[in-house]
Short mmCIF file of C-alpha atoms in Angstrom, two decimals:
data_model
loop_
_atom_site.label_atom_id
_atom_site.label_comp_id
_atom_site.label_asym_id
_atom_site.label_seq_id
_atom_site.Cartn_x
_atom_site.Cartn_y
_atom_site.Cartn_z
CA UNK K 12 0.00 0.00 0.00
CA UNK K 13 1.61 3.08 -0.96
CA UNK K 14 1.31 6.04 1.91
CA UNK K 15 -0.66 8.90 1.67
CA UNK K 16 1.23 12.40 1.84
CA UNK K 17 -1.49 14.47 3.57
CA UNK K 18 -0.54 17.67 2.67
CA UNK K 19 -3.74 20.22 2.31
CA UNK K 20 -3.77 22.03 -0.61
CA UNK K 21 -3.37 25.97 -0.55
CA UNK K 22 -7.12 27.93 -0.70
CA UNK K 23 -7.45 28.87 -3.84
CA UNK K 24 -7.15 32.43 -4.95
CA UNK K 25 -10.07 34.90 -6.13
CA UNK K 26 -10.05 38.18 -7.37
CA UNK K 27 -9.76 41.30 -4.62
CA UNK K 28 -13.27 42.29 -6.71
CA UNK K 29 -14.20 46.29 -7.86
CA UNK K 30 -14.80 47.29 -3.64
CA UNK K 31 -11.56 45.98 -2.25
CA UNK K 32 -11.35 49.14 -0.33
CA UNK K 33 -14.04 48.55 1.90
CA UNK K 34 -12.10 45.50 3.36
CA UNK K 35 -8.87 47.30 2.97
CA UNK K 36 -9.16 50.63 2.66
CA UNK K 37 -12.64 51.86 4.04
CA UNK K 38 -11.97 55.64 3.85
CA UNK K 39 -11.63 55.21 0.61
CA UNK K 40 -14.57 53.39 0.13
CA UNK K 41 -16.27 56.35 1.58
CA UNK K 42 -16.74 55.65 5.40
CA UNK K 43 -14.71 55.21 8.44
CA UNK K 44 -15.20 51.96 10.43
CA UNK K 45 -12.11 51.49 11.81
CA UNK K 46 -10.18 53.51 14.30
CA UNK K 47 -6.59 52.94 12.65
CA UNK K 48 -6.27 52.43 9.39
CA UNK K 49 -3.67 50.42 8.47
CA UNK K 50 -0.19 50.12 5.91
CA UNK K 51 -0.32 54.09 5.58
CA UNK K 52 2.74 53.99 6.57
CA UNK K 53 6.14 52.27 5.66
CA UNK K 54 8.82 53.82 7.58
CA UNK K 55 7.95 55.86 10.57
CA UNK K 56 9.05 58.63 11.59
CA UNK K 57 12.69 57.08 13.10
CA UNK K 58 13.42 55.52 9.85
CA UNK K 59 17.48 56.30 8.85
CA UNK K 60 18.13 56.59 4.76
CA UNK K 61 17.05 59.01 1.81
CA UNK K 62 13.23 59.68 2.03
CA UNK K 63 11.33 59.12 -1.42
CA UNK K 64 8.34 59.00 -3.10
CA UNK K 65 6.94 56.45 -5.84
CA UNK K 66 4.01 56.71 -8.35
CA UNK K 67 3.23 55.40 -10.73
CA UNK K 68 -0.01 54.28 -12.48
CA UNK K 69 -1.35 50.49 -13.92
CA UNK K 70 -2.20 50.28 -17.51
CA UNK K 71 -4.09 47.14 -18.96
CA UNK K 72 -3.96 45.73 -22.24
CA UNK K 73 -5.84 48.33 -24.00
CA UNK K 74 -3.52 50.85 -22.58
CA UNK K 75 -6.24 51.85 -20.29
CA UNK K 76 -5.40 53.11 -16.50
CA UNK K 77 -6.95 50.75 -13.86
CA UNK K 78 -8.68 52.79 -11.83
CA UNK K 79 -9.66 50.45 -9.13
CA UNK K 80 -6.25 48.75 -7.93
CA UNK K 81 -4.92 47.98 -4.71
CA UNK K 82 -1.00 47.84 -4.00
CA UNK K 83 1.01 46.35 -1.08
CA UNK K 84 4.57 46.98 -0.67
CA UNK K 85 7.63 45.51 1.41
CA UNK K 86 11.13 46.30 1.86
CA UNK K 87 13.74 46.29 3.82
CA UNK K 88 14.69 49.19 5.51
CA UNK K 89 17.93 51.51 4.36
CA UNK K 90 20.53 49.00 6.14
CA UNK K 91 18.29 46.13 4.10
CA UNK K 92 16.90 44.76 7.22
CA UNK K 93 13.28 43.52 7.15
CA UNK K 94 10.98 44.25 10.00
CA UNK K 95 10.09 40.16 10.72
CA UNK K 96 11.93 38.12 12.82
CA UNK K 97 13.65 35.89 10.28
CA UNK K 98 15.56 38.46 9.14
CA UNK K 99 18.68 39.41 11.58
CA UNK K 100 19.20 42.43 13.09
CA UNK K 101 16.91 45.91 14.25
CA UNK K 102 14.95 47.78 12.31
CA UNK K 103 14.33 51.93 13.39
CA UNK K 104 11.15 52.07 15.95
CA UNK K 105 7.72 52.22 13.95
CA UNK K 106 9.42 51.39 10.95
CA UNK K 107 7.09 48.29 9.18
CA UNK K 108 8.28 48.02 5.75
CA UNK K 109 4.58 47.17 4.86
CA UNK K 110 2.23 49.78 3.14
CA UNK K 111 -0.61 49.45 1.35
CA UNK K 112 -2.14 52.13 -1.36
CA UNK K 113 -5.22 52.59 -3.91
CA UNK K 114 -5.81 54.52 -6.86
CA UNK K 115 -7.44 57.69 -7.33
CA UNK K 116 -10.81 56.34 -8.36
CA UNK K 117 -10.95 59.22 -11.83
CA UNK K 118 -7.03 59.54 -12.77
CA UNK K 119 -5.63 55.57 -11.86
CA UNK K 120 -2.56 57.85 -10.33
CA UNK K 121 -1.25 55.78 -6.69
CA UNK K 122 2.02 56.82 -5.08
CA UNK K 123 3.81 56.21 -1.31
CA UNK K 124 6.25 57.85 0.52
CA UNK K 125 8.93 55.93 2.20
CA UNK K 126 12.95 55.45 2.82
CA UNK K 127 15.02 53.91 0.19
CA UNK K 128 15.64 50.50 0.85
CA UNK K 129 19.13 49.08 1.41
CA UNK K 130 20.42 46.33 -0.47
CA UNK K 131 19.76 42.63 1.05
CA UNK K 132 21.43 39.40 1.00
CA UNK K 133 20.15 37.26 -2.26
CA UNK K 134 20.10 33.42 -2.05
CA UNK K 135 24.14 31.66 -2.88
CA UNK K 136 26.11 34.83 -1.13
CA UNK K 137 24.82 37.01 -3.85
CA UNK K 138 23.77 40.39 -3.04
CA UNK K 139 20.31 41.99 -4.29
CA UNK K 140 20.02 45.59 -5.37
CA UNK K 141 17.45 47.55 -3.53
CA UNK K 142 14.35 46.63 -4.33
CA UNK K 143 10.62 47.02 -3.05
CA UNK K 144 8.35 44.06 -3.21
CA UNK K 145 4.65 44.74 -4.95
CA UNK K 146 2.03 42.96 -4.69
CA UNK K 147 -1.30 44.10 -6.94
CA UNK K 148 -4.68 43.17 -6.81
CA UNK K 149 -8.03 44.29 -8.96
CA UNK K 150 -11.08 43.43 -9.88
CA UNK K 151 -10.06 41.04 -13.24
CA UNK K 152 -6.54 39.73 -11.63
CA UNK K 153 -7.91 36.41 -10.44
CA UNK K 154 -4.07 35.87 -8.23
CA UNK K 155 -2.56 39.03 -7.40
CA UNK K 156 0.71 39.74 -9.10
CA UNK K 157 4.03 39.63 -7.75
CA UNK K 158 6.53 42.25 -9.07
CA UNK K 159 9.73 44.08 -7.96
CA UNK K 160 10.97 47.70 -7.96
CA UNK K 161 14.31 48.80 -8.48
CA UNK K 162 16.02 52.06 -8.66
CA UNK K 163 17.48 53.78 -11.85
CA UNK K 164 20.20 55.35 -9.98
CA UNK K 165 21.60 52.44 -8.92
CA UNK K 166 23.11 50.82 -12.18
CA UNK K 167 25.94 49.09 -10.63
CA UNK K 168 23.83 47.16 -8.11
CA UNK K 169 21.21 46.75 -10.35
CA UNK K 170 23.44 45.08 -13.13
CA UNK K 171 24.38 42.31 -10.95
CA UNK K 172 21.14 42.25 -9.23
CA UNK K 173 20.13 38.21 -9.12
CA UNK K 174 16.89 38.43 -9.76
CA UNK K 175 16.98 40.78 -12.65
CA UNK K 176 19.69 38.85 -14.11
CA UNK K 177 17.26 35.86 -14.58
CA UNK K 178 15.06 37.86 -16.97
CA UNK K 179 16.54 36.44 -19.99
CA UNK K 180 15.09 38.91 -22.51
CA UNK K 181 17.53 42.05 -21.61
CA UNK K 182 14.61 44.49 -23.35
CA UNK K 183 12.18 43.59 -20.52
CA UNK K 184 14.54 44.60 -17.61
CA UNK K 185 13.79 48.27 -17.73
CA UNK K 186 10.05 47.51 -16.90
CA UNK K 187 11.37 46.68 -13.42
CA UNK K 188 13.30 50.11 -12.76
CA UNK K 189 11.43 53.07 -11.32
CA UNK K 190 12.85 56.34 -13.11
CA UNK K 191 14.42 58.65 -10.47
CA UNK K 192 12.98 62.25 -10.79
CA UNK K 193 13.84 65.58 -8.73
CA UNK K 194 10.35 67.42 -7.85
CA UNK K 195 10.47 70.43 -5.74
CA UNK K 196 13.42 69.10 -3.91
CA UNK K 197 11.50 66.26 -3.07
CA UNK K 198 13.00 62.70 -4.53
CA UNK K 199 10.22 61.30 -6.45
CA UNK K 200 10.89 57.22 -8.61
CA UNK K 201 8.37 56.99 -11.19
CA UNK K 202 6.89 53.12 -11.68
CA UNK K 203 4.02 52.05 -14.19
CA UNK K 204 2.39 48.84 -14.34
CA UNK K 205 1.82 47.10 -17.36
CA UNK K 206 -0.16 44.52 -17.02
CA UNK K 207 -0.30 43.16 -20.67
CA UNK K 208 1.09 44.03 -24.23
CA UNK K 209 4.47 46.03 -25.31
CA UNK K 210 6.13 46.54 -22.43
CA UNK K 211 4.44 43.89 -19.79
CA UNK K 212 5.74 44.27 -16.89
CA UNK K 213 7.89 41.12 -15.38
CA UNK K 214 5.87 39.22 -12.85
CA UNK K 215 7.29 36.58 -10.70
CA UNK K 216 5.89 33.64 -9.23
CA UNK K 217 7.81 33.67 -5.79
CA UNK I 14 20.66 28.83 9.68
CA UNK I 15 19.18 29.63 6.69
CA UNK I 16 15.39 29.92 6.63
CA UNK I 17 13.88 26.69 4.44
CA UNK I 18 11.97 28.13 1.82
CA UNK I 19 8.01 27.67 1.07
CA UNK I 20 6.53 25.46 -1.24
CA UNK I 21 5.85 26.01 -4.25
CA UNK I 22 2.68 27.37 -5.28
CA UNK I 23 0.11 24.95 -7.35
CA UNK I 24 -0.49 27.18 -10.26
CA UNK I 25 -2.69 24.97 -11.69
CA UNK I 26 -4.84 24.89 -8.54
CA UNK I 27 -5.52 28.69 -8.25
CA UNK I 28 -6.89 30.38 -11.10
CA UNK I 29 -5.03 31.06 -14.34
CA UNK I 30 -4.61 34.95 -15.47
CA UNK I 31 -6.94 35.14 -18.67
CA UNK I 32 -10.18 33.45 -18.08
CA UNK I 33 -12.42 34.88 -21.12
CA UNK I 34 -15.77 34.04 -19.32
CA UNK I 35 -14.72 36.37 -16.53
CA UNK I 36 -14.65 39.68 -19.01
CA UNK I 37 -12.46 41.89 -16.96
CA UNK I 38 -9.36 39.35 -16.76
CA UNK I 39 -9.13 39.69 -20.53
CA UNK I 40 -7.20 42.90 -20.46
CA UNK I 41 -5.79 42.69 -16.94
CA UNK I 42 -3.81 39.24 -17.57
CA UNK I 43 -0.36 38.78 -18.51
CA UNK I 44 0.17 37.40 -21.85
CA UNK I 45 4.03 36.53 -20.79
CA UNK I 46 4.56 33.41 -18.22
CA UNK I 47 5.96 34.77 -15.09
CA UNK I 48 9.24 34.41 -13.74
CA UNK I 49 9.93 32.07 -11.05
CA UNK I 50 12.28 32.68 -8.69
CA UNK I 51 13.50 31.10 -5.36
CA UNK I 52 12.79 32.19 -2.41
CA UNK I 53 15.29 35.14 -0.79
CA UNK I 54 14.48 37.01 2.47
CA UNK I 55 12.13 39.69 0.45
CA UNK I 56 9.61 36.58 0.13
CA UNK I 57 9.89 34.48 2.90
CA UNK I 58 9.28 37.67 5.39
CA UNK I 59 6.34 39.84 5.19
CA UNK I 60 4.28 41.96 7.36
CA UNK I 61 4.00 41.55 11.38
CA UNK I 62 0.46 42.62 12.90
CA UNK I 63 0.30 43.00 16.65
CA UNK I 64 -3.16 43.33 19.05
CA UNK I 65 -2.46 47.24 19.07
CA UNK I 66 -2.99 47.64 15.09
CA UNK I 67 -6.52 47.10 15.45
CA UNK I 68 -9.52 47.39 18.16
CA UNK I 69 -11.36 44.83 19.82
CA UNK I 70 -14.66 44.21 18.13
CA UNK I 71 -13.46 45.54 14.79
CA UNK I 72 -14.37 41.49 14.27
CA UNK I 73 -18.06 42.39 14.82
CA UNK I 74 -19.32 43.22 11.74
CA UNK I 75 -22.97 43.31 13.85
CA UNK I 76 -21.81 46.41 15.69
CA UNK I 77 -18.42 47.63 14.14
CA UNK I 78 -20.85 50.03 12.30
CA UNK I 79 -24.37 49.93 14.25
CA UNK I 80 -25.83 53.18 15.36
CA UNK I 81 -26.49 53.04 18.43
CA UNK I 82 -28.98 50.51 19.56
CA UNK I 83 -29.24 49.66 15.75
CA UNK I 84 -28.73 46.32 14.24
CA UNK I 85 -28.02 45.04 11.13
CA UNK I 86 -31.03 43.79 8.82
CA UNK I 87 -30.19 40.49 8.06
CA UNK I 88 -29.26 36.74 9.28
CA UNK I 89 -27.18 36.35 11.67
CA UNK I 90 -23.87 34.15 10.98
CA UNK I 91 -21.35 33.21 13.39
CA UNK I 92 -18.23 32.44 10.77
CA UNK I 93 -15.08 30.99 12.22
CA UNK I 94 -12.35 28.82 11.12
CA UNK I 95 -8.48 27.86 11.52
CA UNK I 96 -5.60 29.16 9.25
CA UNK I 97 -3.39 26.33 8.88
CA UNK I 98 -0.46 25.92 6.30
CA UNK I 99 0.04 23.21 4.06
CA UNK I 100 1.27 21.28 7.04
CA UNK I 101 -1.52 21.46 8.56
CA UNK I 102 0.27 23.79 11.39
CA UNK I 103 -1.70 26.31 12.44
CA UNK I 104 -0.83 30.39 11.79
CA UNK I 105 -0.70 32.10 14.89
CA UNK I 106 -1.51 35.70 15.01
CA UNK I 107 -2.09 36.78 11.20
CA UNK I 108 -4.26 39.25 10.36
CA UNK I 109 -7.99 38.14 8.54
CA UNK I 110 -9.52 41.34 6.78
CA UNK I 111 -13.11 40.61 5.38
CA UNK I 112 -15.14 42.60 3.37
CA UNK I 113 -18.81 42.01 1.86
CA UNK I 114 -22.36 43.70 0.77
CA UNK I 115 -25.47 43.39 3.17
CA UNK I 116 -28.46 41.87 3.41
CA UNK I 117 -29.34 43.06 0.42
CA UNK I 118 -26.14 42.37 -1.86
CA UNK I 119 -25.24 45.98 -2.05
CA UNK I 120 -22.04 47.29 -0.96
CA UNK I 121 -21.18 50.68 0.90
CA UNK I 122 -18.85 51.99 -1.49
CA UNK I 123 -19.49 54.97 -3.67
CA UNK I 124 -18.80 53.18 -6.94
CA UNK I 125 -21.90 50.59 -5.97
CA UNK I 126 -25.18 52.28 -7.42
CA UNK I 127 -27.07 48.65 -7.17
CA UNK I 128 -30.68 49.26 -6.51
CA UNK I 129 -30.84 46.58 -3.42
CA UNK I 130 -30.55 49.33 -0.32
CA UNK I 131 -27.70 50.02 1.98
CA UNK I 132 -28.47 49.45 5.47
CA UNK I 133 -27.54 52.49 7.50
CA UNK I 134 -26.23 49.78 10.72
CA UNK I 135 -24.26 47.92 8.66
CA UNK I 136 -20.48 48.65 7.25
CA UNK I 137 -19.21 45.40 5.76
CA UNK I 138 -15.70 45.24 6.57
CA UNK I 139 -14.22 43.14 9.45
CA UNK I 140 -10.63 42.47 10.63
CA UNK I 141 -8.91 39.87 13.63
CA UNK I 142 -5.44 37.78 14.32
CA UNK I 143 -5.71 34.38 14.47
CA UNK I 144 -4.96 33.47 18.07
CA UNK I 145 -2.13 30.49 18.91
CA UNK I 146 -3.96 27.63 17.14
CA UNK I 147 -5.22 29.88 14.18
CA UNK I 148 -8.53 30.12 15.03
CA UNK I 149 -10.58 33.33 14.05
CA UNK I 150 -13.97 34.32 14.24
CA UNK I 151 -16.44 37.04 12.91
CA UNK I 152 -19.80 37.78 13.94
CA UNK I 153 -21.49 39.01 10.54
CA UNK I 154 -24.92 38.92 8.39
CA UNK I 155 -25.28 36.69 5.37
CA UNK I 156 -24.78 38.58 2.27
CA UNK I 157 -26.91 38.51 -0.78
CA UNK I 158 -26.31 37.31 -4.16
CA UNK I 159 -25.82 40.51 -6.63
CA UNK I 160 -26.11 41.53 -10.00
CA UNK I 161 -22.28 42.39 -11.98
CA UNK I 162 -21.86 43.68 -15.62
CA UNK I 163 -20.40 40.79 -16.98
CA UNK I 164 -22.91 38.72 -18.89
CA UNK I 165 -26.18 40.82 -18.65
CA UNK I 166 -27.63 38.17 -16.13
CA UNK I 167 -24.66 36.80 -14.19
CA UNK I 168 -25.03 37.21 -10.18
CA UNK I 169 -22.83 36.32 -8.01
CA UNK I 170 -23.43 34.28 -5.39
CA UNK I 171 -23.41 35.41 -1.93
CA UNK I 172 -19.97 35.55 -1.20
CA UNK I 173 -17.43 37.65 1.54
CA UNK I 174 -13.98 38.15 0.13
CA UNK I 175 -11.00 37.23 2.91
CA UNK I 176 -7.59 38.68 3.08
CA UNK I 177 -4.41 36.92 4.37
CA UNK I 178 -1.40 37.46 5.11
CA UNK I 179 0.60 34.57 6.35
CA UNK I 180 3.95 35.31 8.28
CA UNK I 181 5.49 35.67 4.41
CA UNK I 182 4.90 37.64 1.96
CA UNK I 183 5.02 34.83 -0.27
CA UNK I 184 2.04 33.68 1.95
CA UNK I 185 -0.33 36.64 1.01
CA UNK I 186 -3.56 35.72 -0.23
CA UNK I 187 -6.91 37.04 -1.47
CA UNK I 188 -9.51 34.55 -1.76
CA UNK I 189 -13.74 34.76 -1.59
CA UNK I 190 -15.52 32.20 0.58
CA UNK I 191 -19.15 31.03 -0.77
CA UNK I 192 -22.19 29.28 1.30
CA UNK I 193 -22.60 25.76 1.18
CA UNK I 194 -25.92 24.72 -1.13
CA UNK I 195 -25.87 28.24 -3.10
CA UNK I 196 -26.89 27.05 -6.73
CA UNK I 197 -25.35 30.31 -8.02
CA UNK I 198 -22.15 28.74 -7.15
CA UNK I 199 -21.89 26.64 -10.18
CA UNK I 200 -22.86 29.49 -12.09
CA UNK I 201 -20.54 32.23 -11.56
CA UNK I 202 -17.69 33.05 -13.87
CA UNK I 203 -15.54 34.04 -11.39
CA UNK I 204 -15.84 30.77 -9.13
CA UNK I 205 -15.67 29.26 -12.73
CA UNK I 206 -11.96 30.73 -13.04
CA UNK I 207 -10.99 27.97 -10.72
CA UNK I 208 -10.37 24.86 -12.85
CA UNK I 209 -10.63 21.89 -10.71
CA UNK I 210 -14.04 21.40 -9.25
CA UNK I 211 -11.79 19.90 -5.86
CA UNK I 212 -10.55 23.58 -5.31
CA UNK I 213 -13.65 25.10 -5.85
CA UNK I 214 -15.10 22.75 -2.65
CA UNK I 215 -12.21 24.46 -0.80
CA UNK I 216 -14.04 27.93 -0.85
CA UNK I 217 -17.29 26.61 0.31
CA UNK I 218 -18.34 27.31 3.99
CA UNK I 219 -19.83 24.46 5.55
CA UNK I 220 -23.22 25.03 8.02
CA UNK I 221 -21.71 24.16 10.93
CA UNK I 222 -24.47 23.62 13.62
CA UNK I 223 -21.89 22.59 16.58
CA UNK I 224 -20.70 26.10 16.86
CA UNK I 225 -24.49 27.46 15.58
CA UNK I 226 -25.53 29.53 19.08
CA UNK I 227 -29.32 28.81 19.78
CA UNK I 228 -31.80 31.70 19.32
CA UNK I 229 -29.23 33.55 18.26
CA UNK I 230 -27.40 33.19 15.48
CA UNK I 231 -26.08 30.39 12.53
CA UNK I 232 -22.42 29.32 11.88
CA UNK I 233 -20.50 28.51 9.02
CA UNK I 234 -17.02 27.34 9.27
CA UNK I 235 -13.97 28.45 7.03
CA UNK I 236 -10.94 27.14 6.96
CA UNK I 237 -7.97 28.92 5.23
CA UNK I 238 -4.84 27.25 4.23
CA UNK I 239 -1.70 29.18 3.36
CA UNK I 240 1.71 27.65 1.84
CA UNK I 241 3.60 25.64 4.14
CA UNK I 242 7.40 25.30 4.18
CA UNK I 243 9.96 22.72 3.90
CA UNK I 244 11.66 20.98 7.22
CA UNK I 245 14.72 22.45 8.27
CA UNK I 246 17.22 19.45 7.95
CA UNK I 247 19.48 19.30 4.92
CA UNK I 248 19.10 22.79 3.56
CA UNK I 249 20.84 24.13 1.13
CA UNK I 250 23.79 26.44 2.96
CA UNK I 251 24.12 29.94 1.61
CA UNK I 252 28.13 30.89 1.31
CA UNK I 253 28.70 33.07 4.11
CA UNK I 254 26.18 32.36 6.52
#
């Protein structure tokens, strides 16, 4: 008799659906239900390292903006330390390295501010670029996607950056770097989405 | 010690990308295969909730948004359930978001202009951590089916969508849970995403009349299972750790 392994199968994934933000982000939705809100904020106010903005916007296959996203970021902070306890070593007080952010429901514009990350041991004593993990769900994305964003002022890390190195098609690397802009004195990375056609974005099944 | 990575995910479990029948995934699916990587500390850590991040009775969707002395119009449902991993091990203190319409299958959200009325006692949304085995709990009311632009007649069936996150963010996971017996369950294109009829069973709440509280209100038990992990012994060494 041959054994049985017994291992339960992972629930299966469903779309986040158009009102997301009422589960997620209920101001947005319209009404307040919750004292604290959470993921609003990444870093905290102790958080060491260069403080930046991203935006961006995500653009379907008819080159359409999708107006009724949600994104979740993670990241190390600027010494590329994780805020979880199987990563070694302190993160700053407050800092959470999770955030969470919708669309504008008429212009598909989202954005965050945060601290740059720092880079972070890869797997094989290889050494990642900094990154930020994103993680994007919609009404039509029936598992949420999985991407990374990198930093286009940081073209010596990047170029020996692990994970971009495994995207074999060199042309599709630039969809993973967010375009460093100066605005007002404030440090603002510009990232769009595309979820389909020229220019897909790389998604990764981690 | 280097952390042992999680298993792989069943891709052909979950739901591919482009599933014509459900309209919107046509233009929001990749058309290239994604790019599968091993794990690396940026997946197998994620998010850490603690008691203080929310309030206590955010989990009481009854009275999380009641006026006061009001009530929700509805049925009352008692849902609970365990996360476990693919282990079977339970996931001690993760956070469980849950959103869902009313009564009357209409959501409170500006973008919802269903005719079925809002009901002014009830919000929708509902949050908890699992506590050491995994268990959570929401007191809610049973939503109603609704009407979606997809086909001009498709409905949904009642449904509440459930967030998780897992101790990685590898783990992270949207899902919706349906009632057991709904005949619009076979019907939906969305549920229909999901290719083997096995996984589908997996997002059915099952009456549970043990935990059912007489004269009060009915149960229905849901239980979530997020990506286990490989054992520790014989891992693969990283240079320099």
């Amino acid at each position: 008799m041959t054994q049985d392994l017994n291992y339960l199968k992972e629930t299966p994934s469903q779309t986040a659906g158009p009102y997301v933000h009422i589960g997620l982000a209920p101001g947005a939705a319209g009404f307040d239900v919750y004292n604290k809100e959470l993921g609003w904020d990444i870093a905290g106010p102790n958080a060491k390292g260069e403080r930046i903005r991203i935006e961006g916007i995500v653009i379907d296959g008819t080159g359409s903006p999708v107006k009724d996203v949600l994104i979740e970021a993670w990241q190390a902070n600027a010494e590329g330390v994780y805020a979880h306890p199987e990563h070694s070593g302190d993160v700053e007080e407050g800092f959470r390295g999770w955030g969470r952010v919708i669309t504008n429901f008429e212009t598909g514009e989202w954005g965050f501010d945060t601290v740059k990350p720092g880079t972070v041991a890869g797997r094989s004593g290889t050494l990642m670029a900094p990154h930020i993990n994103l993680w994007i769900v919609a009404r039509g994305i029936n598992v949420g996607l999985n991407t990374r964003l990198y930093f286009s002022d940081e073209d010596a890390a990047n170029a020996k950056d692990p994970v971009i190195n495994l995207v074999e098609w060199e042309n599709r690397r630039k969809t993973l770097i967010a375009q460093r802009n100066d605005r007002d004195g404030q440090v603002v990375y510009r990232f769009d989405i595309k979820l389909q056609g020229e220019d897909e974005t790389v998604f990764f099944d981690i | 010690m280097t952390p042992p990575d999680y298993f792989s995910r069943d891709r052909r479990w979950h739901p591919p990308a482009f599933t014509p029948d459900y309209k919107t995934s046509v233009s929001r699916s990749p058309r290239l295969p994604l790019l599968s990587l091993e794990n690396t500390a940026s997946e197998i850590t994620g998010p850490t909730f603690a008691p203080t991040d929310i309030a206590e009775g955010d989990n009481d969707l009854l009275t999380n948004f009641a006026r006061d002395g009001g009530s929700p119009i509805g049925e009352r449902i008692l849902l609970h359930g365990r996360v476990l991993d693919e282990n079977a091990r339970p996931v001690p203190n993760t956070l469980v978001e849950i959103w869902q319409a009313n009564a009357s299958g209409r959501y409170r959200h500006k973008k919802d202009g269903y005719l079925g009325a809002l009901d002014p006692n009830f919000g929708g949304c509902g949050r908890v951590l699992t506590d050491d085995n995994g268990a959570y709990a929401f007191r809610t009311v049973k939503p109603g089916a609704y009407p979606w632009r997809n086909g001009i007649n498709d409905w949904r069936p009642a449904h509440i969508h459930v967030s998780v996150f897992g101790s990685a963010f590898a783990q992270r996971l949207i899902t919706q849970l349906y009632f057991e017996g709904d005949p619009l369950i076979a019907r939906c294109p969305i549920v229909s995403t999901i290719p083997d009829p096995a996984a589908v069973q997996q997002l059915i709440a099952r009456l549970d009349m043990n935990e059912t509280r007489p004269l009060d209100m009915i149960a229905y038990r849901f239980d979530i299972v997020l990506r286990g992990r490989r054992s520790t012994m014989f891992e693969n060494r990283m240079e320099g750790n």
